[in-house]
Amino acid sequence: HYVSVFKLPIEKGMTLLDALMYVKDNFDETLTFRSSCRMGICGSCGVMVNGKPVLACYTQVLQLNSDSLVIEPLQGMPVIKDLVVDFQPFFDTYDLMKLVLVKPEEAFKKPDEFIQTPTDLKKYWDLSLCIKCSICYSSCPAVLDERFFGPASYTTNYRFISDSRDEGLNERLKAIEDNVWLCTSCNSCTLFCPKEIQNASSIVEQRCLMVESGSAIPKTVKDVLESVIKYHNPLGMHPSKRMDWAKDLHVKTFPDVKKADILAFVGCLPSYDPRSQVIARSLVSVFNNLGIDFVTLGSEEWCSGDHILRLGEKGLFEMLAEHNVSMFEKFDAKIILTLCPHCYNTLKNDEPYSAKGFSVQHYTEFIADAIKSGKIKLSKPFKKRVTYHDPCFLGKRNGIYEAPRQIL
């Protein structure tokens, strides 16, 4: 590992690739990096910039809003020299699946074309725009497990599954049945894709197909789904214990109260997990100190269904969502406030929740606003060093980065 430092003039319209070429022409002619088309088509100029994977030819230097840039080779692949990495691990994953149409051999012997309507073409067109730049692979935490193929490979697999001309569904699902579950749904692949391909969604859709067919679902996934069906939470805890976290706190619940300023959607972990219960109890303390009128659904709160949806059980998710929506509609509340980032994301973005237009807020936003407005005043300094990890479903999926930091 070595570092070279260069200072160079930046002009409007200058791309990161332009900057690298300037360094090579004026400071270090040995600097090695890949580039070809300079139009975001060849996919060869991927690099890490301030910790994020980007295409050098696509990225405007001034739009990075930083006086200093740390440029590194893409992660997850061996470095050949400087900013050039060996793409072979990325391309090797494509050898594990069929990249051509699967049809009976007799079909290819006929002189007829495989006709497709524009509507059918539209189903997979966006998935076919991948330029094999490996940026999604570099940003994916799951590729640390060698069994995981990587976002681009799964997206390509789903591109053929979605193709009306293809007849290889079972074969394509068989190839991924023991590894597609390793995806954490962090959304990094979609967030950093220069072509804005919905890689994360394509993985979820393939899980849906596997759940529908009942083929090769891991026991751990089955256990979660069965627990939610039986207990309306993934932890296997009886619904009657959902409010145990609030013992001695005198928290108002449905159906005793149907109107309040805030409807607190506590979530499954804060309700049942001993460590997370501390969070729920602390939030009640904040509410009480601020004089906030709040209420919970009590035992009528069911899992929001976020994990269930990402695991591919759409029918079960819809059952959970329909119940929770029916409960929300019985309340007169200004805000639905969540503790869990996953609950926040689902209530805000996934139908049928999103279609209802509920005002959803994460508790970090609420507390940050209260501090900013002076409603919460800190009585003494907290002299400790704190490490904060952004939840993927709060940061990457919803862009909430500043509120937690404002609190800290």
GROMACS .gro file of C-alpha atoms in nm:
model
  408
    1HIS     CA    1   0.000   0.000   0.000
    2TYR     CA    2   0.142   0.338  -0.098
    3VAL     CA    3   0.013   0.693  -0.139
    4SER     CA    4   0.098   0.965  -0.388
    5VAL     CA    5  -0.026   1.322  -0.339
    6PHE     CA    6  -0.093   1.565  -0.624
    7LYS     CA    7  -0.233   1.916  -0.640
    8LEU     CA    8  -0.393   2.019  -0.966
    9PRO     CA    9  -0.625   2.287  -1.109
   10ILE     CA   10  -0.990   2.190  -1.145
   11GLU     CA   11  -1.220   2.345  -1.404
   12LYS     CA   12  -1.594   2.321  -1.451
   13GLY     CA   13  -1.683   2.010  -1.649
   14MET     CA   14  -1.364   1.826  -1.550
   15THR     CA   15  -1.428   1.459  -1.482
   16LEU     CA   16  -1.234   1.235  -1.250
   17LEU     CA   17  -1.088   1.064  -1.556
   18ASP     CA   18  -0.973   1.403  -1.687
   19ALA     CA   19  -0.802   1.463  -1.353
   20LEU     CA   20  -0.624   1.128  -1.365
   21MET     CA   21  -0.504   1.201  -1.719
   22TYR     CA   22  -0.380   1.543  -1.604
   23VAL     CA   23  -0.178   1.375  -1.329
   24LYS     CA   24  -0.035   1.125  -1.577
   25ASP     CA   25   0.056   1.395  -1.830
   26ASN     CA   26   0.204   1.644  -1.583
   27PHE     CA   27   0.320   1.466  -1.268
   28ASP     CA   28   0.358   1.089  -1.293
   29GLU     CA   29   0.367   0.920  -1.630
   30THR     CA   30   0.377   0.579  -1.460
   31LEU     CA   31   0.030   0.622  -1.307
   32THR     CA   32  -0.181   0.331  -1.428
   33PHE     CA   33  -0.558   0.324  -1.466
   34ARG     CA   34  -0.812   0.188  -1.711
   35SER     CA   35  -1.019   0.394  -1.954
   36SER     CA   36  -1.159   0.356  -2.302
   37CYS     CA   37  -1.490   0.503  -2.417
   38ARG     CA   38  -1.506   0.806  -2.183
   39MET     CA   39  -1.886   0.787  -2.212
   40GLY     CA   40  -1.993   0.543  -1.939
   41ILE     CA   41  -2.038   0.257  -2.185
   42CYS     CA   42  -1.731   0.035  -2.161
   43GLY     CA   43  -1.737   0.014  -1.781
   44SER     CA   44  -1.358  -0.003  -1.748
   45CYS     CA   45  -1.276   0.309  -1.543
   46GLY     CA   46  -1.428   0.220  -1.205
   47VAL     CA   47  -1.239   0.348  -0.899
   48MET     CA   48  -1.305   0.426  -0.533
   49VAL     CA   49  -1.335   0.797  -0.451
   50ASN     CA   50  -1.354   0.896  -0.085
   51GLY     CA   51  -1.472   0.546  -0.008
   52LYS     CA   52  -1.739   0.524  -0.279
   53PRO     CA   53  -1.719   0.331  -0.610
   54VAL     CA   54  -1.776   0.541  -0.922
   55LEU     CA   55  -1.701   0.551  -1.293
   56ALA     CA   56  -1.418   0.801  -1.340
   57CYS     CA   57  -1.554   0.920  -1.676
   58TYR     CA   58  -1.903   0.974  -1.533
   59THR     CA   59  -1.800   1.166  -1.224
   60GLN     CA   60  -1.764   1.545  -1.224
   61VAL     CA   61  -1.489   1.651  -0.982
   62LEU     CA   62  -1.667   1.966  -0.865
   63GLN     CA   63  -1.985   1.770  -0.791
   64LEU     CA   64  -1.796   1.568  -0.532
   65ASN     CA   65  -1.794   1.884  -0.315
   66SER     CA   66  -1.455   1.815  -0.160
   67ASP     CA   67  -1.121   1.997  -0.169
   68SER     CA   68  -0.933   1.668  -0.141
   69LEU     CA   69  -1.005   1.332  -0.301
   70VAL     CA   70  -0.872   0.993  -0.200
   71ILE     CA   71  -0.871   0.777  -0.513
   72GLU     CA   72  -0.820   0.404  -0.469
   73PRO     CA   73  -0.868   0.084  -0.673
   74LEU     CA   74  -1.205  -0.088  -0.655
   75GLN     CA   75  -1.253  -0.310  -0.351
   76GLY     CA   76  -1.306  -0.684  -0.354
   77MET     CA   77  -1.068  -0.765  -0.640
   78PRO     CA   78  -0.690  -0.815  -0.659
   79VAL     CA   79  -0.490  -0.504  -0.749
   80ILE     CA   80  -0.267  -0.541  -1.054
   81LYS     CA   81  -0.110  -0.195  -1.038
   82ASP     CA   82  -0.215   0.146  -0.907
   83LEU     CA   83  -0.587   0.179  -0.992
   84VAL     CA   84  -0.607  -0.130  -1.213
   85VAL     CA   85  -0.774  -0.436  -1.062
   86ASP     CA   86  -0.818  -0.791  -1.187
   87PHE     CA   87  -1.183  -0.823  -1.296
   88GLN     CA   88  -1.163  -1.202  -1.318
   89PRO     CA   89  -1.334  -1.276  -0.982
   90PHE     CA   90  -1.624  -1.060  -1.099
   91PHE     CA   91  -1.652  -1.225  -1.441
   92ASP     CA   92  -1.608  -1.575  -1.296
   93THR     CA   93  -1.951  -1.544  -1.133
   94TYR     CA   94  -2.111  -1.524  -1.478
   95ASP     CA   95  -1.976  -1.869  -1.561
   96LEU     CA   96  -2.202  -2.013  -1.291
   97MET     CA   97  -2.523  -1.941  -1.482
   98LYS     CA   98  -2.656  -1.956  -1.837
   99LEU     CA   99  -2.621  -1.629  -2.028
  100VAL     CA  100  -2.828  -1.741  -2.327
  101LEU     CA  101  -3.194  -1.824  -2.380
  102VAL     CA  102  -3.296  -2.165  -2.253
  103LYS     CA  103  -3.541  -2.348  -2.479
  104PRO     CA  104  -3.596  -2.704  -2.597
  105GLU     CA  105  -3.341  -2.804  -2.859
  106GLU     CA  106  -3.617  -2.853  -3.115
  107ALA     CA  107  -3.712  -2.486  -3.091
  108PHE     CA  108  -3.371  -2.378  -3.220
  109LYS     CA  109  -3.395  -2.608  -3.521
  110LYS     CA  110  -3.703  -2.427  -3.650
  111PRO     CA  111  -3.651  -2.132  -3.891
  112ASP     CA  112  -3.902  -1.919  -3.698
  113GLU     CA  113  -3.800  -1.613  -3.498
  114PHE     CA  114  -3.881  -1.590  -3.128
  115ILE     CA  115  -4.128  -1.303  -3.146
  116GLN     CA  116  -4.161  -1.068  -2.850
  117THR     CA  117  -4.399  -0.778  -2.791
  118PRO     CA  118  -4.274  -0.434  -2.682
  119THR     CA  119  -4.453  -0.489  -2.351
  120ASP     CA  120  -4.256  -0.808  -2.286
  121LEU     CA  121  -3.933  -0.637  -2.389
  122LYS     CA  122  -3.999  -0.358  -2.140
  123LYS     CA  123  -4.011  -0.609  -1.853
  124TYR     CA  124  -3.636  -0.675  -1.871
  125TRP     CA  125  -3.495  -0.390  -2.079
  126ASP     CA  126  -3.362  -0.190  -1.783
  127LEU     CA  127  -3.192  -0.502  -1.647
  128SER     CA  128  -3.007  -0.546  -1.975
  129LEU     CA  129  -2.831  -0.207  -1.948
  130CYS     CA  130  -2.551  -0.345  -1.727
  131ILE     CA  131  -2.207  -0.246  -1.860
  132LYS     CA  132  -2.015  -0.499  -1.643
  133CYS     CA  133  -1.823  -0.224  -1.461
  134SER     CA  134  -1.814  -0.432  -1.137
  135ILE     CA  135  -1.904  -0.129  -0.923
  136CYS     CA  136  -2.196  -0.319  -0.767
  137TYR     CA  137  -1.962  -0.611  -0.693
  138SER     CA  138  -1.711  -0.378  -0.531
  139SER     CA  139  -1.974  -0.214  -0.311
  140CYS     CA  140  -2.142  -0.538  -0.201
  141PRO     CA  141  -2.066  -0.669   0.151
  142ALA     CA  142  -2.208  -1.012   0.071
  143VAL     CA  143  -1.934  -1.096  -0.182
  144LEU     CA  144  -1.703  -1.155   0.112
  145ASP     CA  145  -1.874  -1.494   0.114
  146GLU     CA  146  -1.742  -1.674  -0.195
  147ARG     CA  147  -2.074  -1.851  -0.240
  148PHE     CA  148  -2.243  -1.521  -0.329
  149PHE     CA  149  -2.236  -1.446  -0.701
  150GLY     CA  150  -2.264  -1.069  -0.678
  151PRO     CA  151  -2.544  -0.825  -0.771
  152ALA     CA  152  -2.471  -0.805  -1.144
  153SER     CA  153  -2.485  -1.183  -1.190
  154TYR     CA  154  -2.816  -1.217  -1.006
  155THR     CA  155  -2.958  -0.926  -1.204
  156THR     CA  156  -2.850  -1.091  -1.529
  157ASN     CA  157  -3.011  -1.414  -1.413
  158TYR     CA  158  -3.337  -1.230  -1.350
  159ARG     CA  159  -3.308  -1.054  -1.686
  160PHE     CA  160  -3.342  -1.396  -1.854
  161ILE     CA  161  -3.613  -1.511  -1.612
  162SER     CA  162  -3.813  -1.200  -1.709
  163ASP     CA  163  -3.763  -1.267  -2.081
  164SER     CA  164  -4.083  -1.411  -2.227
  165ARG     CA  165  -3.878  -1.615  -2.474
  166ASP     CA  166  -3.686  -1.801  -2.203
  167GLU     CA  167  -3.798  -2.138  -2.065
  168GLY     CA  168  -3.526  -2.202  -1.811
  169LEU     CA  169  -3.691  -2.078  -1.489
  170ASN     CA  170  -3.630  -2.392  -1.283
  171GLU     CA  171  -3.273  -2.424  -1.403
  172ARG     CA  172  -3.198  -2.059  -1.325
  173LEU     CA  173  -3.348  -2.078  -0.976
  174LYS     CA  174  -3.158  -2.400  -0.908
  175ALA     CA  175  -2.829  -2.221  -0.974
  176ILE     CA  176  -2.892  -1.964  -0.699
  177GLU     CA  177  -3.097  -2.158  -0.444
  178ASP     CA  178  -2.822  -2.191  -0.183
  179ASN     CA  179  -2.667  -1.844  -0.214
  180VAL     CA  180  -2.920  -1.575  -0.311
  181TRP     CA  181  -3.027  -1.558   0.056
  182LEU     CA  182  -2.687  -1.412   0.148
  183CYS     CA  183  -2.788  -1.070   0.014
  184THR     CA  184  -2.843  -0.827   0.302
  185SER     CA  185  -3.066  -0.592   0.099
  186CYS     CA  186  -2.838  -0.302   0.194
  187ASN     CA  187  -2.907  -0.147  -0.149
  188SER     CA  188  -2.545  -0.046  -0.214
  189CYS     CA  189  -2.553  -0.213  -0.556
  190THR     CA  190  -2.851  -0.007  -0.667
  191LEU     CA  191  -2.725   0.311  -0.502
  192PHE     CA  192  -2.388   0.309  -0.679
  193CYS     CA  193  -2.489   0.159  -1.015
  194PRO     CA  194  -2.403   0.418  -1.284
  195LYS     CA  195  -2.693   0.289  -1.496
  196GLU     CA  196  -2.938   0.300  -1.203
  197ILE     CA  197  -3.032  -0.066  -1.240
  198GLN     CA  198  -3.252  -0.204  -0.962
  199ASN     CA  199  -3.016  -0.486  -0.865
  200ALA     CA  200  -3.148  -0.525  -0.511
  201SER     CA  201  -3.507  -0.553  -0.633
  202SER     CA  202  -3.415  -0.820  -0.887
  203ILE     CA  203  -3.270  -1.033  -0.607
  204VAL     CA  204  -3.589  -0.996  -0.404
  205GLU     CA  205  -3.800  -1.093  -0.706
  206GLN     CA  206  -3.601  -1.414  -0.750
  207ARG     CA  207  -3.655  -1.495  -0.383
  208CYS     CA  208  -4.027  -1.442  -0.442
  209LEU     CA  209  -4.021  -1.698  -0.721
  210MET     CA  210  -3.840  -1.945  -0.496
  211VAL     CA  211  -4.091  -1.895  -0.214
  212GLU     CA  212  -4.380  -1.938  -0.456
  213SER     CA  213  -4.236  -2.263  -0.590
  214GLY     CA  214  -4.145  -2.382  -0.238
  215SER     CA  215  -3.804  -2.494  -0.361
  216ALA     CA  216  -3.491  -2.502  -0.146
  217ILE     CA  217  -3.588  -2.241   0.111
  218PRO     CA  218  -3.333  -2.247   0.397
  219LYS     CA  219  -3.461  -2.364   0.735
  220THR     CA  220  -3.371  -2.031   0.895
  221VAL     CA  221  -3.591  -1.850   0.643
  222LYS     CA  222  -3.874  -2.100   0.695
  223ASP     CA  223  -3.851  -2.054   1.071
  224VAL     CA  224  -3.886  -1.675   1.036
  225LEU     CA  225  -4.181  -1.703   0.800
  226GLU     CA  226  -4.359  -1.959   1.017
  227SER     CA  227  -4.302  -1.748   1.328
  228VAL     CA  228  -4.454  -1.443   1.159
  229ILE     CA  229  -4.753  -1.644   1.040
  230LYS     CA  230  -4.813  -1.781   1.389
  231TYR     CA  231  -4.708  -1.494   1.617
  232HIS     CA  232  -4.694  -1.187   1.387
  233ASN     CA  233  -4.326  -1.137   1.473
  234PRO     CA  234  -4.008  -1.311   1.353
  235LEU     CA  235  -3.879  -1.389   1.704
  236GLY     CA  236  -4.124  -1.663   1.793
  237MET     CA  237  -4.265  -1.463   2.086
  238HIS     CA  238  -4.632  -1.473   2.180
  239PRO     CA  239  -4.822  -1.152   2.094
  240SER     CA  240  -4.938  -1.121   2.454
  241LYS     CA  241  -4.578  -1.036   2.550
  242ARG     CA  242  -4.540  -0.751   2.301
  243MET     CA  243  -4.594  -0.485   2.568
  244ASP     CA  244  -4.369  -0.644   2.833
  245TRP     CA  245  -4.105  -0.382   2.753
  246ALA     CA  246  -4.336  -0.111   2.891
  247LYS     CA  247  -4.400  -0.262   3.234
  248ASP     CA  248  -4.449   0.009   3.499
  249LEU     CA  249  -4.429   0.286   3.234
  250HIS     CA  250  -4.805   0.335   3.203
  251VAL     CA  251  -4.791   0.354   2.823
  252LYS     CA  252  -5.129   0.415   2.659
  253THR     CA  253  -5.239   0.151   2.408
  254PHE     CA  254  -5.514   0.068   2.163
  255PRO     CA  255  -5.811   0.027   2.206
  256ASP     CA  256  -5.817   0.231   2.528
  257VAL     CA  257  -5.692   0.538   2.338
  258LYS     CA  258  -5.756   0.621   1.972
  259LYS     CA  259  -5.622   0.974   1.944
  260ALA     CA  260  -5.278   1.120   2.016
  261ASP     CA  261  -5.012   1.345   1.864
  262ILE     CA  262  -4.781   1.050   1.800
  263LEU     CA  263  -4.855   0.686   1.727
  264ALA     CA  264  -4.537   0.504   1.827
  265PHE     CA  265  -4.473   0.198   1.609
  266VAL     CA  266  -4.232   0.018   1.840
  267GLY     CA  267  -4.126  -0.272   1.617
  268CYS     CA  268  -4.046  -0.634   1.697
  269LEU     CA  269  -3.691  -0.614   1.837
  270PRO     CA  270  -3.760  -0.319   2.071
  271SER     CA  271  -4.069  -0.505   2.188
  272TYR     CA  272  -3.914  -0.845   2.257
  273ASP     CA  273  -3.532  -0.829   2.260
  274PRO     CA  274  -3.395  -0.736   2.607
  275ARG     CA  275  -3.114  -0.517   2.469
  276SER     CA  276  -3.342  -0.333   2.229
  277GLN     CA  277  -3.615  -0.287   2.489
  278VAL     CA  278  -3.387  -0.027   2.651
  279ILE     CA  279  -3.431   0.187   2.339
  280ALA     CA  280  -3.809   0.176   2.360
  281ARG     CA  281  -3.806   0.260   2.731
  282SER     CA  282  -3.565   0.549   2.670
  283LEU     CA  283  -3.792   0.692   2.401
  284VAL     CA  284  -4.084   0.684   2.645
  285SER     CA  285  -3.868   0.882   2.888
  286VAL     CA  286  -3.802   1.142   2.617
  287PHE     CA  287  -4.173   1.164   2.534
  288ASN     CA  288  -4.264   1.209   2.900
  289ASN     CA  289  -4.001   1.478   2.958
  290LEU     CA  290  -4.130   1.670   2.657
  291GLY     CA  291  -4.494   1.625   2.755
  292ILE     CA  292  -4.570   1.445   2.428
  293ASP     CA  293  -4.910   1.283   2.393
  294PHE     CA  294  -4.834   0.941   2.244
  295VAL     CA  295  -4.991   0.599   2.215
  296THR     CA  296  -4.897   0.252   2.084
  297LEU     CA  297  -5.093  -0.024   1.914
  298GLY     CA  298  -5.011  -0.260   2.199
  299SER     CA  299  -5.067  -0.624   2.112
  300GLU     CA  300  -5.244  -0.514   1.790
  301GLU     CA  301  -4.909  -0.403   1.646
  302TRP     CA  302  -4.788  -0.665   1.401
  303CYS     CA  303  -4.448  -0.690   1.233
  304SER     CA  304  -4.423  -0.422   0.965
  305GLY     CA  305  -4.322  -0.697   0.723
  306ASP     CA  306  -4.002  -0.543   0.589
  307HIS     CA  307  -3.791  -0.857   0.634
  308ILE     CA  308  -4.076  -1.071   0.507
  309LEU     CA  309  -4.097  -0.869   0.186
  310ARG     CA  310  -3.719  -0.883   0.131
  311LEU     CA  311  -3.728  -1.260   0.188
  312GLY     CA  312  -3.980  -1.288  -0.096
  313GLU     CA  313  -4.304  -1.374   0.089
  314LYS     CA  314  -4.523  -1.107  -0.069
  315GLY     CA  315  -4.851  -1.266   0.036
  316LEU     CA  316  -4.753  -1.273   0.403
  317PHE     CA  317  -4.624  -0.917   0.380
  318GLU     CA  318  -4.956  -0.801   0.239
  319MET     CA  319  -5.142  -0.970   0.526
  320LEU     CA  320  -4.925  -0.791   0.784
  321ALA     CA  321  -4.949  -0.459   0.605
  322GLU     CA  322  -5.325  -0.475   0.564
  323HIS     CA  323  -5.367  -0.539   0.937
  324ASN     CA  324  -5.136  -0.254   1.039
  325VAL     CA  325  -5.295  -0.014   0.791
  326SER     CA  326  -5.638  -0.098   0.928
  327MET     CA  327  -5.509  -0.016   1.277
  328PHE     CA  328  -5.349   0.312   1.164
  329GLU     CA  329  -5.678   0.420   1.007
  330LYS     CA  330  -5.856   0.373   1.339
  331PHE     CA  331  -5.625   0.627   1.501
  332ASP     CA  332  -5.622   1.002   1.484
  333ALA     CA  333  -5.247   1.070   1.501
  334LYS     CA  334  -5.036   1.340   1.341
  335ILE     CA  335  -4.725   1.126   1.309
  336ILE     CA  336  -4.640   0.757   1.303
  337LEU     CA  337  -4.299   0.739   1.468
  338THR     CA  338  -4.078   0.431   1.430
  339LEU     CA  339  -3.777   0.305   1.622
  340CYS     CA  340  -3.661   0.052   1.364
  341PRO     CA  341  -3.506   0.175   1.034
  342HIS     CA  342  -3.663  -0.122   0.854
  343CYS     CA  343  -4.010  -0.034   0.983
  344TYR     CA  344  -3.950   0.328   0.881
  345ASN     CA  345  -3.852   0.230   0.528
  346THR     CA  346  -4.148  -0.003   0.480
  347LEU     CA  347  -4.413   0.225   0.627
  348LYS     CA  348  -4.281   0.512   0.417
  349ASN     CA  349  -4.201   0.345   0.085
  350ASP     CA  350  -4.375   0.010   0.039
  351GLU     CA  351  -4.735  -0.034  -0.067
  352PRO     CA  352  -4.997  -0.055   0.072
  353TYR     CA  353  -4.846   0.166   0.346
  354SER     CA  354  -4.707   0.430   0.112
  355ALA     CA  355  -5.032   0.462  -0.084
  356LYS     CA  356  -5.212   0.580   0.231
  357GLY     CA  357  -4.995   0.889   0.270
  358PHE     CA  358  -4.920   0.842   0.639
  359SER     CA  359  -4.678   1.091   0.794
  360VAL     CA  360  -4.391   0.863   0.901
  361GLN     CA  361  -4.087   0.976   1.099
  362HIS     CA  362  -3.787   0.797   1.246
  363TYR     CA  363  -3.712   0.869   1.607
  364THR     CA  364  -3.371   1.020   1.523
  365GLU     CA  365  -3.546   1.285   1.313
  366PHE     CA  366  -3.786   1.359   1.596
  367ILE     CA  367  -3.513   1.395   1.859
  368ALA     CA  368  -3.286   1.600   1.628
  369ASP     CA  369  -3.576   1.841   1.562
  370ALA     CA  370  -3.647   1.867   1.936
  371ILE     CA  371  -3.283   1.951   2.009
  372LYS     CA  372  -3.272   2.207   1.728
  373SER     CA  373  -3.590   2.379   1.848
  374GLY     CA  374  -3.463   2.390   2.206
  375LYS     CA  375  -3.726   2.154   2.344
  376ILE     CA  376  -3.450   1.915   2.450
  377LYS     CA  377  -3.161   2.077   2.638
  378LEU     CA  378  -2.863   1.868   2.736
  379SER     CA  379  -2.777   1.916   3.103
  380LYS     CA  380  -2.416   1.796   3.091
  381PRO     CA  381  -2.149   1.689   2.841
  382PHE     CA  382  -2.112   1.324   2.745
  383LYS     CA  383  -1.736   1.273   2.755
  384LYS     CA  384  -1.706   0.955   2.556
  385ARG     CA  385  -1.596   0.865   2.206
  386VAL     CA  386  -1.890   0.725   2.008
  387THR     CA  387  -1.891   0.510   1.696
  388TYR     CA  388  -2.209   0.537   1.491
  389HIS     CA  389  -2.298   0.291   1.215
  390ASP     CA  390  -2.553   0.413   0.962
  391PRO     CA  391  -2.838   0.162   0.922
  392CYS     CA  392  -2.865   0.077   0.553
  393PHE     CA  393  -3.242   0.123   0.556
  394LEU     CA  394  -3.210   0.467   0.714
  395GLY     CA  395  -2.911   0.601   0.522
  396LYS     CA  396  -2.874   0.425   0.188
  397ARG     CA  397  -3.243   0.373   0.126
  398ASN     CA  398  -3.380   0.698   0.273
  399GLY     CA  399  -3.092   0.945   0.282
  400ILE     CA  400  -3.115   1.011   0.656
  401TYR     CA  401  -2.754   1.068   0.761
  402GLU     CA  402  -2.753   1.404   0.940
  403ALA     CA  403  -3.021   1.358   1.208
  404PRO     CA  404  -2.831   1.092   1.407
  405ARG     CA  405  -2.511   1.295   1.382
  406GLN     CA  406  -2.685   1.611   1.497
  407ILE     CA  407  -2.794   1.423   1.809
  408LEU     CA  408  -2.440   1.298   1.873
   0.00000   0.00000   0.00000
